[in-house]
Coordinates of C-alpha atoms (C1' of nucleotides) in Angstrom, one line a residue:
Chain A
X18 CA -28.4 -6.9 11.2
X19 CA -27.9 -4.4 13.4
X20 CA -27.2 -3.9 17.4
X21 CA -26.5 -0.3 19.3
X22 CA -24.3 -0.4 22.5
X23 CA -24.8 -3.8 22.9
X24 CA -23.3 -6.1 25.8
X25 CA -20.4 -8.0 25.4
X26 CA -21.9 -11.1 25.3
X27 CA -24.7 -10.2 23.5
X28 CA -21.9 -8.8 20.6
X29 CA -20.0 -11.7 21.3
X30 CA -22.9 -14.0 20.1
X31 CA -24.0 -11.6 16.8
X32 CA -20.2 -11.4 15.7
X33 CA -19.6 -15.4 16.2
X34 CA -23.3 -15.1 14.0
X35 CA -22.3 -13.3 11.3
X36 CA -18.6 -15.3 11.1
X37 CA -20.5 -18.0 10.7
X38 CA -22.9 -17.1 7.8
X39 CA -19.5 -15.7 6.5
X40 CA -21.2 -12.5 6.4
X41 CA -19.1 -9.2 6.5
X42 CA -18.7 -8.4 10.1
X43 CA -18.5 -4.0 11.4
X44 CA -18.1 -3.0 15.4
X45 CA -17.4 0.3 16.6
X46 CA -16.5 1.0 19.8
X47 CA -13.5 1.7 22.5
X48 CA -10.9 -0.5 22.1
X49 CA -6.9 -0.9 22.5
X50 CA -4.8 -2.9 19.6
X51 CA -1.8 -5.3 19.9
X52 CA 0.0 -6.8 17.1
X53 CA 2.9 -9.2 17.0
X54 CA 4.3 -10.9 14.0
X55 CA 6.4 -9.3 11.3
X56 CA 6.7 -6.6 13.4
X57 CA 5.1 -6.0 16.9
X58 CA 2.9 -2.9 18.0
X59 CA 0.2 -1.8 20.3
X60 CA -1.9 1.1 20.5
X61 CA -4.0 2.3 23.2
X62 CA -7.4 3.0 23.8
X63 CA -9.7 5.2 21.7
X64 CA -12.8 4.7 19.4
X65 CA -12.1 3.2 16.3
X66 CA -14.0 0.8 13.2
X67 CA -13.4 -2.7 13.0
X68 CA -14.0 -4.7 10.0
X69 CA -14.0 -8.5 10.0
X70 CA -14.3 -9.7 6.0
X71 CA -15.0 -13.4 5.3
X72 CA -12.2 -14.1 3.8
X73 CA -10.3 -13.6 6.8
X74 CA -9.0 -10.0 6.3
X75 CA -8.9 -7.4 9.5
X76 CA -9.1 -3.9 8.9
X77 CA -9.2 -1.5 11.8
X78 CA -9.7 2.1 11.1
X79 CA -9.6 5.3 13.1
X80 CA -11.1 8.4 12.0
X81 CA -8.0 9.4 10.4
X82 CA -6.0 8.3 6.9
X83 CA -6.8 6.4 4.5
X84 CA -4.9 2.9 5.6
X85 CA -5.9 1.4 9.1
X86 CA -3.9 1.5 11.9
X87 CA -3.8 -1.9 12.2
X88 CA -4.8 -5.3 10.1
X89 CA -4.4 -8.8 9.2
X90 CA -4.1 -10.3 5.4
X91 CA -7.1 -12.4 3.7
X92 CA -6.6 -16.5 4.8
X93 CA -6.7 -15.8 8.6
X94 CA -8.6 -17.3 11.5
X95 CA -11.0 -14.7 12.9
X96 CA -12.1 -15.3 16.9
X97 CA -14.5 -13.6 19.3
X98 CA -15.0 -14.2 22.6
X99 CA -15.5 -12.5 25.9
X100 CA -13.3 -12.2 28.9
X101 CA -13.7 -11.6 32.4
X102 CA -12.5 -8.3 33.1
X103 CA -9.2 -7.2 31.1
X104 CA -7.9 -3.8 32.0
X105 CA -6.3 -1.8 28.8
X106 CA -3.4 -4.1 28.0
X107 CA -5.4 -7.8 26.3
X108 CA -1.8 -8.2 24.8
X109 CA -1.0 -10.8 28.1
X110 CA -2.9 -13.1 30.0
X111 CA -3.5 -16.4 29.4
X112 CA -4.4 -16.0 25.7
X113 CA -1.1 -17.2 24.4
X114 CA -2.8 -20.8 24.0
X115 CA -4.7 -21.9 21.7
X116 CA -7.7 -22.6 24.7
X117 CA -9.8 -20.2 23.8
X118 CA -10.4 -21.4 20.5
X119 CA -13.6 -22.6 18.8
X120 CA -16.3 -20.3 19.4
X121 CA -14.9 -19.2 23.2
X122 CA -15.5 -21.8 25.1
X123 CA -14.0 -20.5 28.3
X124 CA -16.6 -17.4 27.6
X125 CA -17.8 -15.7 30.7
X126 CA -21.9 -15.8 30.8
X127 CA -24.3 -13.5 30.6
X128 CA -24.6 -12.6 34.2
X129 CA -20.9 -11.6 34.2
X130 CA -22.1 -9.2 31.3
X131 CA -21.5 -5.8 32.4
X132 CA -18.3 -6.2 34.0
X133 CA -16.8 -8.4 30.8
X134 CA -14.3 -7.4 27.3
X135 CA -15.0 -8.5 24.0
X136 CA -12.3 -9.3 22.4
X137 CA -11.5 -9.9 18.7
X138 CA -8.4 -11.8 17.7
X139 CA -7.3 -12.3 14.3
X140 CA -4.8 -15.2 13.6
X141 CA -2.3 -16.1 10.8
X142 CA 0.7 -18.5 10.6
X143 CA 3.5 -18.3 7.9
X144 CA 4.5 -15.9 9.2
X145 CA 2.6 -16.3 12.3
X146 CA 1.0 -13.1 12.9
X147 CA -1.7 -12.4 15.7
X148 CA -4.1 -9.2 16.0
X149 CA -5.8 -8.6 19.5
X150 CA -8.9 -5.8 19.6
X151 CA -10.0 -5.7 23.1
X152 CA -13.0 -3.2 23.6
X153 CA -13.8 -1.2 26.4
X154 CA -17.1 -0.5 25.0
X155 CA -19.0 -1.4 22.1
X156 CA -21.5 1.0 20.5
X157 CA -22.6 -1.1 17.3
X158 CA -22.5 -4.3 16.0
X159 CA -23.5 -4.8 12.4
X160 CA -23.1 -7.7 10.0
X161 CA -23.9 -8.0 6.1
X162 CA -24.6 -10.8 4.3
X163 CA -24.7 -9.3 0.8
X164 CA -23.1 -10.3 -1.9
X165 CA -20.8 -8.5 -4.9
X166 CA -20.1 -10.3 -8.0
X167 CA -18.9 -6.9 -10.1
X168 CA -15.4 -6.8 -11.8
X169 CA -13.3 -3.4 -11.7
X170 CA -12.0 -2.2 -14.9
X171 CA -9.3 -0.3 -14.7
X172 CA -7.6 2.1 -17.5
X173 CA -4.6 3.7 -17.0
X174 CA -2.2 1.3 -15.7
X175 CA 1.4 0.4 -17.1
X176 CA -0.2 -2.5 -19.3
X177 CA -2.5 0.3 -21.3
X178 CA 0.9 2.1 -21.6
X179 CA 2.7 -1.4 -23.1
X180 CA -0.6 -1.7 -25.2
X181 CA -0.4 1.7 -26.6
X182 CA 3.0 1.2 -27.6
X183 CA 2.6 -2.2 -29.0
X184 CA -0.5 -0.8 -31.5
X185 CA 1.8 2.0 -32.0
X186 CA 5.3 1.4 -31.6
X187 CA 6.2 4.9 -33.7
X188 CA 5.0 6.4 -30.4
X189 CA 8.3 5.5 -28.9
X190 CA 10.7 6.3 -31.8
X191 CA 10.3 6.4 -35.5
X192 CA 11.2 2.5 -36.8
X193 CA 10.8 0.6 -33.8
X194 CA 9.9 -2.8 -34.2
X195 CA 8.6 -4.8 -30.5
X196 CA 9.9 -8.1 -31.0
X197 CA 8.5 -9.6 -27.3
X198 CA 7.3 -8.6 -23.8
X199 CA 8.1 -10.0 -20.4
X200 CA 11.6 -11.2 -22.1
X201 CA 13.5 -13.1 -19.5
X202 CA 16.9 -12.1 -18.8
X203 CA 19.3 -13.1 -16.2
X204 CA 18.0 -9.7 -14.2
X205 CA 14.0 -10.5 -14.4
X206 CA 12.2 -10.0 -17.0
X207 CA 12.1 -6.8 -20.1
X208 CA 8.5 -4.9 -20.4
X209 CA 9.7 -4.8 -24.4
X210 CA 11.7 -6.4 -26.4
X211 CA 12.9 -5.0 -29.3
X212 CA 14.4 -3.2 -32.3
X213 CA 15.3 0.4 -33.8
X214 CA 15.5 1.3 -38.0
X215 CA 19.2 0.8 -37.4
X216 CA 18.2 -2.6 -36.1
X217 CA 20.2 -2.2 -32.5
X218 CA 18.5 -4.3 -29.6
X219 CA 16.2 -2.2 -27.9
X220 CA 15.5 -2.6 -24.1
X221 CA 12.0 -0.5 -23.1
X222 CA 11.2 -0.5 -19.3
X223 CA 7.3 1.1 -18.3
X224 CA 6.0 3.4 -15.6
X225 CA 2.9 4.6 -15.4
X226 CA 3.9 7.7 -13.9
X227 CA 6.8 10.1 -12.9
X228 CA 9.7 8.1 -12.4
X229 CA 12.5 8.5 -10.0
X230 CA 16.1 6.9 -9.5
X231 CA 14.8 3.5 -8.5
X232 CA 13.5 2.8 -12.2
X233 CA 16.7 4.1 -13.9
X234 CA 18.0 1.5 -11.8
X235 CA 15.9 -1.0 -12.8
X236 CA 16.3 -0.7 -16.5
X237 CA 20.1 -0.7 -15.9
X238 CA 19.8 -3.9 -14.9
X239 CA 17.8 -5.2 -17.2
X240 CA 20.4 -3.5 -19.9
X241 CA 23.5 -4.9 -18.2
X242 CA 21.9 -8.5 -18.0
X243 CA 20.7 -8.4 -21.4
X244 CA 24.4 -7.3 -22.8
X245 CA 25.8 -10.1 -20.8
X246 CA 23.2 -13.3 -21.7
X247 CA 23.8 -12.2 -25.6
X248 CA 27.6 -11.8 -25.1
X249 CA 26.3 -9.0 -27.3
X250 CA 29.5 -6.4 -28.7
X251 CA 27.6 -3.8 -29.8
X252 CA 26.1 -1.7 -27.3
X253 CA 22.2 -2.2 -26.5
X254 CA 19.9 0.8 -25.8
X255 CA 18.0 1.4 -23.1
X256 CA 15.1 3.5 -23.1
X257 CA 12.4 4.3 -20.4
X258 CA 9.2 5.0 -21.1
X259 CA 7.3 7.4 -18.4
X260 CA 5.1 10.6 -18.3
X261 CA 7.7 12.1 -16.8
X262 CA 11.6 11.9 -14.8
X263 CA 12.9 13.7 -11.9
X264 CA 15.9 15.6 -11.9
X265 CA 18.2 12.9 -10.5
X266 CA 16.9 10.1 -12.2
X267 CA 17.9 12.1 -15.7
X268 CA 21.1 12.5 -14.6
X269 CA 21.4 8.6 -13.6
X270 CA 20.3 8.5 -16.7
X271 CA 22.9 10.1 -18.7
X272 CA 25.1 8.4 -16.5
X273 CA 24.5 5.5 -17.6
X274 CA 23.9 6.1 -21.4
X275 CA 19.9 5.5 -21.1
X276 CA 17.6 7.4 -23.0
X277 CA 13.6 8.9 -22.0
X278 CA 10.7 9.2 -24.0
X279 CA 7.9 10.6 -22.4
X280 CA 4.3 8.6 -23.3
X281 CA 1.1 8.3 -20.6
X282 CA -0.7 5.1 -20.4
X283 CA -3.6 6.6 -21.8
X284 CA -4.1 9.4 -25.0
X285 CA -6.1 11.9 -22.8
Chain B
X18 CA -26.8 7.0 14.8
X19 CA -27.7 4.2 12.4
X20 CA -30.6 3.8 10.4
X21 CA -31.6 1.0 8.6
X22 CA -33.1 0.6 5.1
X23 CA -34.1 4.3 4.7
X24 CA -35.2 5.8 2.4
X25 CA -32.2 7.6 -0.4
X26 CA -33.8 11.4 1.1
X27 CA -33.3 10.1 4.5
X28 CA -29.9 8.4 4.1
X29 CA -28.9 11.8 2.4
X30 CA -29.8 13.6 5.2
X31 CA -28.4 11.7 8.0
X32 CA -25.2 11.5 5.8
X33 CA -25.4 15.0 4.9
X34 CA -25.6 15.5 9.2
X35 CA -22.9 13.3 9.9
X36 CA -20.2 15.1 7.5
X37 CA -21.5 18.1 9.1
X38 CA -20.4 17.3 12.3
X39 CA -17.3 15.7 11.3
X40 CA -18.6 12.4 12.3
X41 CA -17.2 8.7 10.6
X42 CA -20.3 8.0 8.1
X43 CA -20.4 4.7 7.0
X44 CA -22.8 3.7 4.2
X45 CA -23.7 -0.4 3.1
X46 CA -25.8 -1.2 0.3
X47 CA -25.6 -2.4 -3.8
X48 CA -23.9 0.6 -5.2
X49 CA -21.9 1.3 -8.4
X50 CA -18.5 2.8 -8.4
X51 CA -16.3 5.1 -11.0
X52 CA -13.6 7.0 -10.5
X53 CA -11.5 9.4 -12.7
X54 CA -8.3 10.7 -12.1
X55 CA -4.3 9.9 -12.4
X56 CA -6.6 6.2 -13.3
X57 CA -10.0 5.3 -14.1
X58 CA -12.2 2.6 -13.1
X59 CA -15.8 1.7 -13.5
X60 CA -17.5 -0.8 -11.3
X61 CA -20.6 -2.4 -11.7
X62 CA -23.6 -3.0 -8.9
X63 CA -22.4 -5.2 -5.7
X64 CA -22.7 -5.0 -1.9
X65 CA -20.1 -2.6 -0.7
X66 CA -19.2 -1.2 2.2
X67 CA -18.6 2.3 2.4
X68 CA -16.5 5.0 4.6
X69 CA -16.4 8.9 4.5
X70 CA -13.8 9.6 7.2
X71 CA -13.9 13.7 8.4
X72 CA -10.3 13.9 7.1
X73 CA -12.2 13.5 3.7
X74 CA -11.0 10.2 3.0
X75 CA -13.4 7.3 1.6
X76 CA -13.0 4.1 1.4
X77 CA -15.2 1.1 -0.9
X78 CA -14.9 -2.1 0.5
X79 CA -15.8 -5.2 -1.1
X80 CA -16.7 -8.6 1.2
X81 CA -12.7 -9.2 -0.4
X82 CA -9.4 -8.2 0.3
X83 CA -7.8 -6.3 2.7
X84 CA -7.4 -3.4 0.3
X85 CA -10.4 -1.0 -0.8
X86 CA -12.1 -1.3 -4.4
X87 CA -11.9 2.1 -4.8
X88 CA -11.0 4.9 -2.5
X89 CA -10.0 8.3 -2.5
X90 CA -7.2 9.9 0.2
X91 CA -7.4 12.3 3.0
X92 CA -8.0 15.7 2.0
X93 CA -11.1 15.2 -0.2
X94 CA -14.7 16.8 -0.2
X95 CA -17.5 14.1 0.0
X96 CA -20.7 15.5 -0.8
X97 CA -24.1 13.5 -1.1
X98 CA -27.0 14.0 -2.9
X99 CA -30.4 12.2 -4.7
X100 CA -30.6 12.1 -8.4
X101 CA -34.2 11.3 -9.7
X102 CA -33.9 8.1 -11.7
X103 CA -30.6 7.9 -12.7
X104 CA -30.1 3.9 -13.8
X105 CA -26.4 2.1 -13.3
X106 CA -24.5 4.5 -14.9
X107 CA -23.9 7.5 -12.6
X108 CA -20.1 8.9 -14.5
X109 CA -22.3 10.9 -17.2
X110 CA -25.2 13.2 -16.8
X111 CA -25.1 16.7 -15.1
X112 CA -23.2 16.5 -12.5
X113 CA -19.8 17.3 -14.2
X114 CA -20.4 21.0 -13.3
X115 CA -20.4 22.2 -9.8
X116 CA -24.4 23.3 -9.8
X117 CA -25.0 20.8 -6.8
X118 CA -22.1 21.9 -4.5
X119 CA -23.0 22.5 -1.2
X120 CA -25.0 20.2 0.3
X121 CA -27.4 19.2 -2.5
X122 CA -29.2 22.2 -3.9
X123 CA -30.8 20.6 -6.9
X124 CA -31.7 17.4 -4.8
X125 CA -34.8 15.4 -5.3
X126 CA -37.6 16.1 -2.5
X127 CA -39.1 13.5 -0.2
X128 CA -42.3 12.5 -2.4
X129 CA -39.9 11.4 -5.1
X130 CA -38.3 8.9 -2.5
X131 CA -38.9 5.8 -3.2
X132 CA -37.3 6.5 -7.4
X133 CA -34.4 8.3 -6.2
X134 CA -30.8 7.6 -6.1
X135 CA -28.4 8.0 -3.4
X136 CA -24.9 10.0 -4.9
X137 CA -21.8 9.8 -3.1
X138 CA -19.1 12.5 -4.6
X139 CA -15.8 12.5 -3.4
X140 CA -13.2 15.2 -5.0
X141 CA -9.8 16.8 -4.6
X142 CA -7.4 18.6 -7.1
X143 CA -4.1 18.2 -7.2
X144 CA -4.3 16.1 -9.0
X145 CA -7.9 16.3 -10.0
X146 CA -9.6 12.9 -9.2
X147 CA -13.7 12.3 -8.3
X148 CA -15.2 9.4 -7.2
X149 CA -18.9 8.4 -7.5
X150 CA -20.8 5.6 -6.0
X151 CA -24.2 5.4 -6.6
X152 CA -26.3 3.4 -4.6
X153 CA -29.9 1.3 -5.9
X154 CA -30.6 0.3 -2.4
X155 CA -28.6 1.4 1.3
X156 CA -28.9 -1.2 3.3
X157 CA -27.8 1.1 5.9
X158 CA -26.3 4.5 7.6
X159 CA -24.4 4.7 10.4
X160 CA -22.6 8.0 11.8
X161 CA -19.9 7.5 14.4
X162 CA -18.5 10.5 16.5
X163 CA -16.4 8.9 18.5
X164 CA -12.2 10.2 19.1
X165 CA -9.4 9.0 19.0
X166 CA -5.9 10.2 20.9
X167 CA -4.0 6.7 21.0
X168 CA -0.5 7.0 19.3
X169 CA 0.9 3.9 17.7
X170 CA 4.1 2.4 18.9
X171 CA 5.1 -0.1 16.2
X172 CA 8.7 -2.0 16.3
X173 CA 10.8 -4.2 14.4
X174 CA 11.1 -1.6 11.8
X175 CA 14.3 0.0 9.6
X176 CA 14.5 2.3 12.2
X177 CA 15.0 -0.4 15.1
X178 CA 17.4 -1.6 12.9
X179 CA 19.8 1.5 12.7
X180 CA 19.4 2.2 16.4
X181 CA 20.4 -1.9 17.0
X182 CA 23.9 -1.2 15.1
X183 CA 24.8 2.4 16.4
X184 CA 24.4 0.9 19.8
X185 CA 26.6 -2.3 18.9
X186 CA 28.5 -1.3 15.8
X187 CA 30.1 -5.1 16.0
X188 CA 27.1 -6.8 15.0
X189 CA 27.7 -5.1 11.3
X190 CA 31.2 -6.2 12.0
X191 CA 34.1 -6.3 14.2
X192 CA 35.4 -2.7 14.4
X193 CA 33.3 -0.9 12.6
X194 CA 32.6 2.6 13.5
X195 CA 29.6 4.7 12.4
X196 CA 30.2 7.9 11.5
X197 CA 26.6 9.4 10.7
X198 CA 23.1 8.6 9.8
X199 CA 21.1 9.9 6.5
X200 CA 24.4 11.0 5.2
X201 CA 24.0 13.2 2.3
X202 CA 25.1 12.2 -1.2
X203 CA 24.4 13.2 -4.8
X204 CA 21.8 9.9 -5.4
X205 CA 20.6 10.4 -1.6
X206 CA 21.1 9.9 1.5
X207 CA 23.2 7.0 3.1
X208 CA 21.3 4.7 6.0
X209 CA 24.8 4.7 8.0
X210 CA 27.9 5.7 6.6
X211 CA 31.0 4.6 8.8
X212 CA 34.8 3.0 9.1
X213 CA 35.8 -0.3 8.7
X214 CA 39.1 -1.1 11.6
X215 CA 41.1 -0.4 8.3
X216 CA 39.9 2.6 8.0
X217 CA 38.1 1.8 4.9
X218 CA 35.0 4.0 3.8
X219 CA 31.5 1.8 5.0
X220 CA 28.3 2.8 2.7
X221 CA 25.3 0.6 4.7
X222 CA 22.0 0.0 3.4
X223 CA 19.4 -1.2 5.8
X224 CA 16.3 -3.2 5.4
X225 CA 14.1 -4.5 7.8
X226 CA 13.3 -7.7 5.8
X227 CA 14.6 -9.8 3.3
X228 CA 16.0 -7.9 0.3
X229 CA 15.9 -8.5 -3.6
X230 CA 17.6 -6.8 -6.2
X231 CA 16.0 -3.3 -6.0
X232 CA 17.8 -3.0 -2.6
X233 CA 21.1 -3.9 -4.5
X234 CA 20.8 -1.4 -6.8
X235 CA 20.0 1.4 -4.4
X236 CA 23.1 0.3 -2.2
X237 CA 25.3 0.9 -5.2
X238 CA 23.8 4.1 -6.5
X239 CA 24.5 5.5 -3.1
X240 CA 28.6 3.8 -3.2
X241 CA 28.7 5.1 -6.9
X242 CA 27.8 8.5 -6.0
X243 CA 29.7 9.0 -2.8
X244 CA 33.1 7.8 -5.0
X245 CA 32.0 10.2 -7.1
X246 CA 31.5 12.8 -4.4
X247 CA 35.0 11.6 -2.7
X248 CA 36.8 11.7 -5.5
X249 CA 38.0 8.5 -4.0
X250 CA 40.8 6.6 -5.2
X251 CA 40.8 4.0 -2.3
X252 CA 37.4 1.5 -2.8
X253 CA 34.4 1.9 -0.7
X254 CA 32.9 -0.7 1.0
X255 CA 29.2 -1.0 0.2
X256 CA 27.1 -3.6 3.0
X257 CA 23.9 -4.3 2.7
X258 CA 22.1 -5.2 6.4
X259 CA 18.6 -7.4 6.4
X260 CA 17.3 -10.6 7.6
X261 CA 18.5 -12.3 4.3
X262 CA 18.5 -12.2 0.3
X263 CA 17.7 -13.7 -2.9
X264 CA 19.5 -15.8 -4.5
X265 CA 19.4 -12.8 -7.5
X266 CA 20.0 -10.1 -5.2
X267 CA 23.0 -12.4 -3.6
X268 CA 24.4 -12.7 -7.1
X269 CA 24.0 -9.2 -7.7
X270 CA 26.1 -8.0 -4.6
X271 CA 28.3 -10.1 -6.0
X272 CA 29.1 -8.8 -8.8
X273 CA 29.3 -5.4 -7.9
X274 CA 31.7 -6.1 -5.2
X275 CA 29.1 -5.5 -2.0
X276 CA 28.8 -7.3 0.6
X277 CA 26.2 -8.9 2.9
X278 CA 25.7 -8.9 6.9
X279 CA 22.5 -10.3 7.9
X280 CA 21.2 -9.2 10.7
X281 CA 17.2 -8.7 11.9
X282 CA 15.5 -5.5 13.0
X283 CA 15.1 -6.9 16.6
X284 CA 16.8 -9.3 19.2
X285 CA 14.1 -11.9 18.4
Chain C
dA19 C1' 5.6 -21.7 -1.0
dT20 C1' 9.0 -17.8 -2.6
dG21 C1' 10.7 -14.3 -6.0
dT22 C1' 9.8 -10.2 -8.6
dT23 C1' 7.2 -6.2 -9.9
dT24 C1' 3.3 -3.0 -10.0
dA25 C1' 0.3 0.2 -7.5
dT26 C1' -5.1 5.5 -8.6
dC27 C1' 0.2 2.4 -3.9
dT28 C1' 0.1 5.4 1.1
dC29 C1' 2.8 7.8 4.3
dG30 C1' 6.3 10.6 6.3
dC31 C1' 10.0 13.6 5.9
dC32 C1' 12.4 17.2 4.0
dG33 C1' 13.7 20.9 0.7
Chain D
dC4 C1' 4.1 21.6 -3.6
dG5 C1' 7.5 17.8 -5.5
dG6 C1' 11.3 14.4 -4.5
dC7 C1' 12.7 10.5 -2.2
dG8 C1' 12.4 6.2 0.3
dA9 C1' 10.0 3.0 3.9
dG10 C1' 6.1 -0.1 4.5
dG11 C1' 3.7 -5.4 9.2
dT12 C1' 3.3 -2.3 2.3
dA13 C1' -0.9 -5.5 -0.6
dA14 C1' -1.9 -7.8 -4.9
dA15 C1' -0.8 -10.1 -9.2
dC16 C1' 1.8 -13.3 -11.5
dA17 C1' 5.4 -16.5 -12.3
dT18 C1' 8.4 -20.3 -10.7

DNA sequence: ATGTTTATCTCGCCG
DNA sequence: CGGCGAGGTAAACAT
């Protein structure tokens, strides 16, 4: 269902509509954006996407990027209603209570229709966030009812890499023997768990790609936890597993007597 | 411009137009998706939503989440065109090779409409990555050429923070001094570096929210390295600035002899 | 609910 | 272009 340059009120009803058959919700128009809860921002009028999903997620988009200038997380409260006549700034005003809520019930009528703002607000408590769209001008409503029951599958990611090595654990040194993943340590938990020929404990730590300081980091820990849960007087090795490391993180490396191998997550 | 339910020739060419004149296309209809690059997915038919920004982003949406199913990032070429009869499978076939570049040379005419299949290509090198979605039935096309000049002011963030302590060094603590920001040192650069009223060395790490051991780790690569760098012989202070930690991060700190101030990005 | 880590992370900055 | 770190990161998974 579809509407072009609708008027407020007349968007106002086909938004509370689709919200209601839980349908996924589009409008495109003119419209300034305040936030406030983890952080607080607000962004003045242009023309941007709006997209209200059913399970409570916000997304508004300009024409630019590929993450929206502003949303709100799945699991929030989703309102529409119409006000008066709100300059650029909806971020004050009498808003602030909860009034408004239900399906606007202090909405202005049709007769006030050319003069009024819809407004979107998008609500959230722990933490308690709020997302305010007020447009200026709406060019098109649209909501979809349809339906998508398809499951992604996705190659490529650090658990193919953990897989590869598990079927193959020669991949990673000659004699290596896995002996658990997602071991716990005092630190979090080890990607593997396991053993060389020379039967040393081996600590393996994954990334799926390039890997900077940060995971050298991460693998230290892991190592110095693991040497310090067994009590363990001969040395543990630590070895990262990545397509590739960046100059620094070798060094941190060496540093801190941890060892590369390079692997991908997938053989091609 | 929005049509709905055309036919595939007709959505092509109104999608065709609208990346033409560097409009937002958005396409909704049961599609299925596969992409191909540093991953690769495969999804099967659903309802999606679908966004070619003119910065040659584009964007899958599902009915869930407030992230995209698939997507590809700024910088990409979209192109659109109708295949004859391809089934659910578009990732094989001919269309690994470049012969339908431009804006659909080899497409399907308008008498073979009501068999044909929408394409949407989306692909950028660098790494080399392509996305596909091919769509059984669009629902509908909509071509937005609207602008859009509004900067973003956002606060509460790291940033805020910084600025909070250079302008009132004794929230760190009482007597500290800063010294510089984005200090330089061999693992990176230092959020503040500063004096204690001792004169002591001050390495701070800021975060705008509450931290866990990652943030630990960073502080102390930075304290390592600028010991290192100092040849110091007298001990660095390393403090770590957020809202709060874990109870691992805490323990952490701990024992690598850092210290805690919490402290928020904003005066509530 | 919070903690921890991954991610086709994205994004910006800087060399 | 790659390195590095922030992010209202989100999402998954465990506790």
């Amino acid at each position: 269902m579809t509407l072009e340059r609708p008027t407020p009120t007349a968007a106002r009803d086909a938004i509370a509509d689709g919200l209601d058959r839980e349908a996924l919700v589009t409008v495109f128009g003119r419209c300034t954006v305040d936030y406030d809860g983890r952080a607080s921002s607000q962004l003045a009028a242009g023309d941007r996407h709006v997209m209200l999903k059913p399970d409570g997620a916000a997304l508004v988009h300009t024409d630019e990027g590929q993450q929206p200038v502003n949303w709100q997380p799945p699991g929030c409260a989703h309102d529409v209603f119409c006000e008066p006549a709100a300059g650029a700034d909806g971020s004050d005003g009498s808003e602030t209570d909860g009034s408004g809520s239900g399906s606007g019930s202090d909405d202005v009528t049709a007769s006030d229709t050319d003069t009024a703002t819809l407004v979107l607000e998008s609500t959230r408590s722990t933490p308690e966030e709020r997302l305010l769209v007020c447009f200026q001008d709406v060019l098109q409503v649209s909501t979809f009812a349809g339906t998508d029951e398809g499951e992604l599958t996705l190659s490529g990611t650090e658990s193919d890499l953990r897989d590869r090595i598990l079927d193959s654990p020669d991949l990673l040194e000659s004699g290596f023997t896995p002996l658990a993943t997602e071991r716990d340590t005092s630190a979090g938990a080890i990607d593997i768990y396991g053993e060389d020929d020379a039967g040393r404990t081996v600590v393996v730590e994954l990334k799926r790609r390039r890997v900077g300081p940060d995971a050298v980091s991460q693998l230290r820990r892991y190592v110095d936890a693991l040497e310090r849960d067994l009590h363990a007087d001969a040395t543990l090795r630590g070895i990262l597993v990545a397509p590739s490391v960046t100059e620094r993180a070798q060094r941190l490396l060496g540093e801190h007597g941890l060892e590369f191998v390079s692997l991908e997550p997938t053989d091609e």
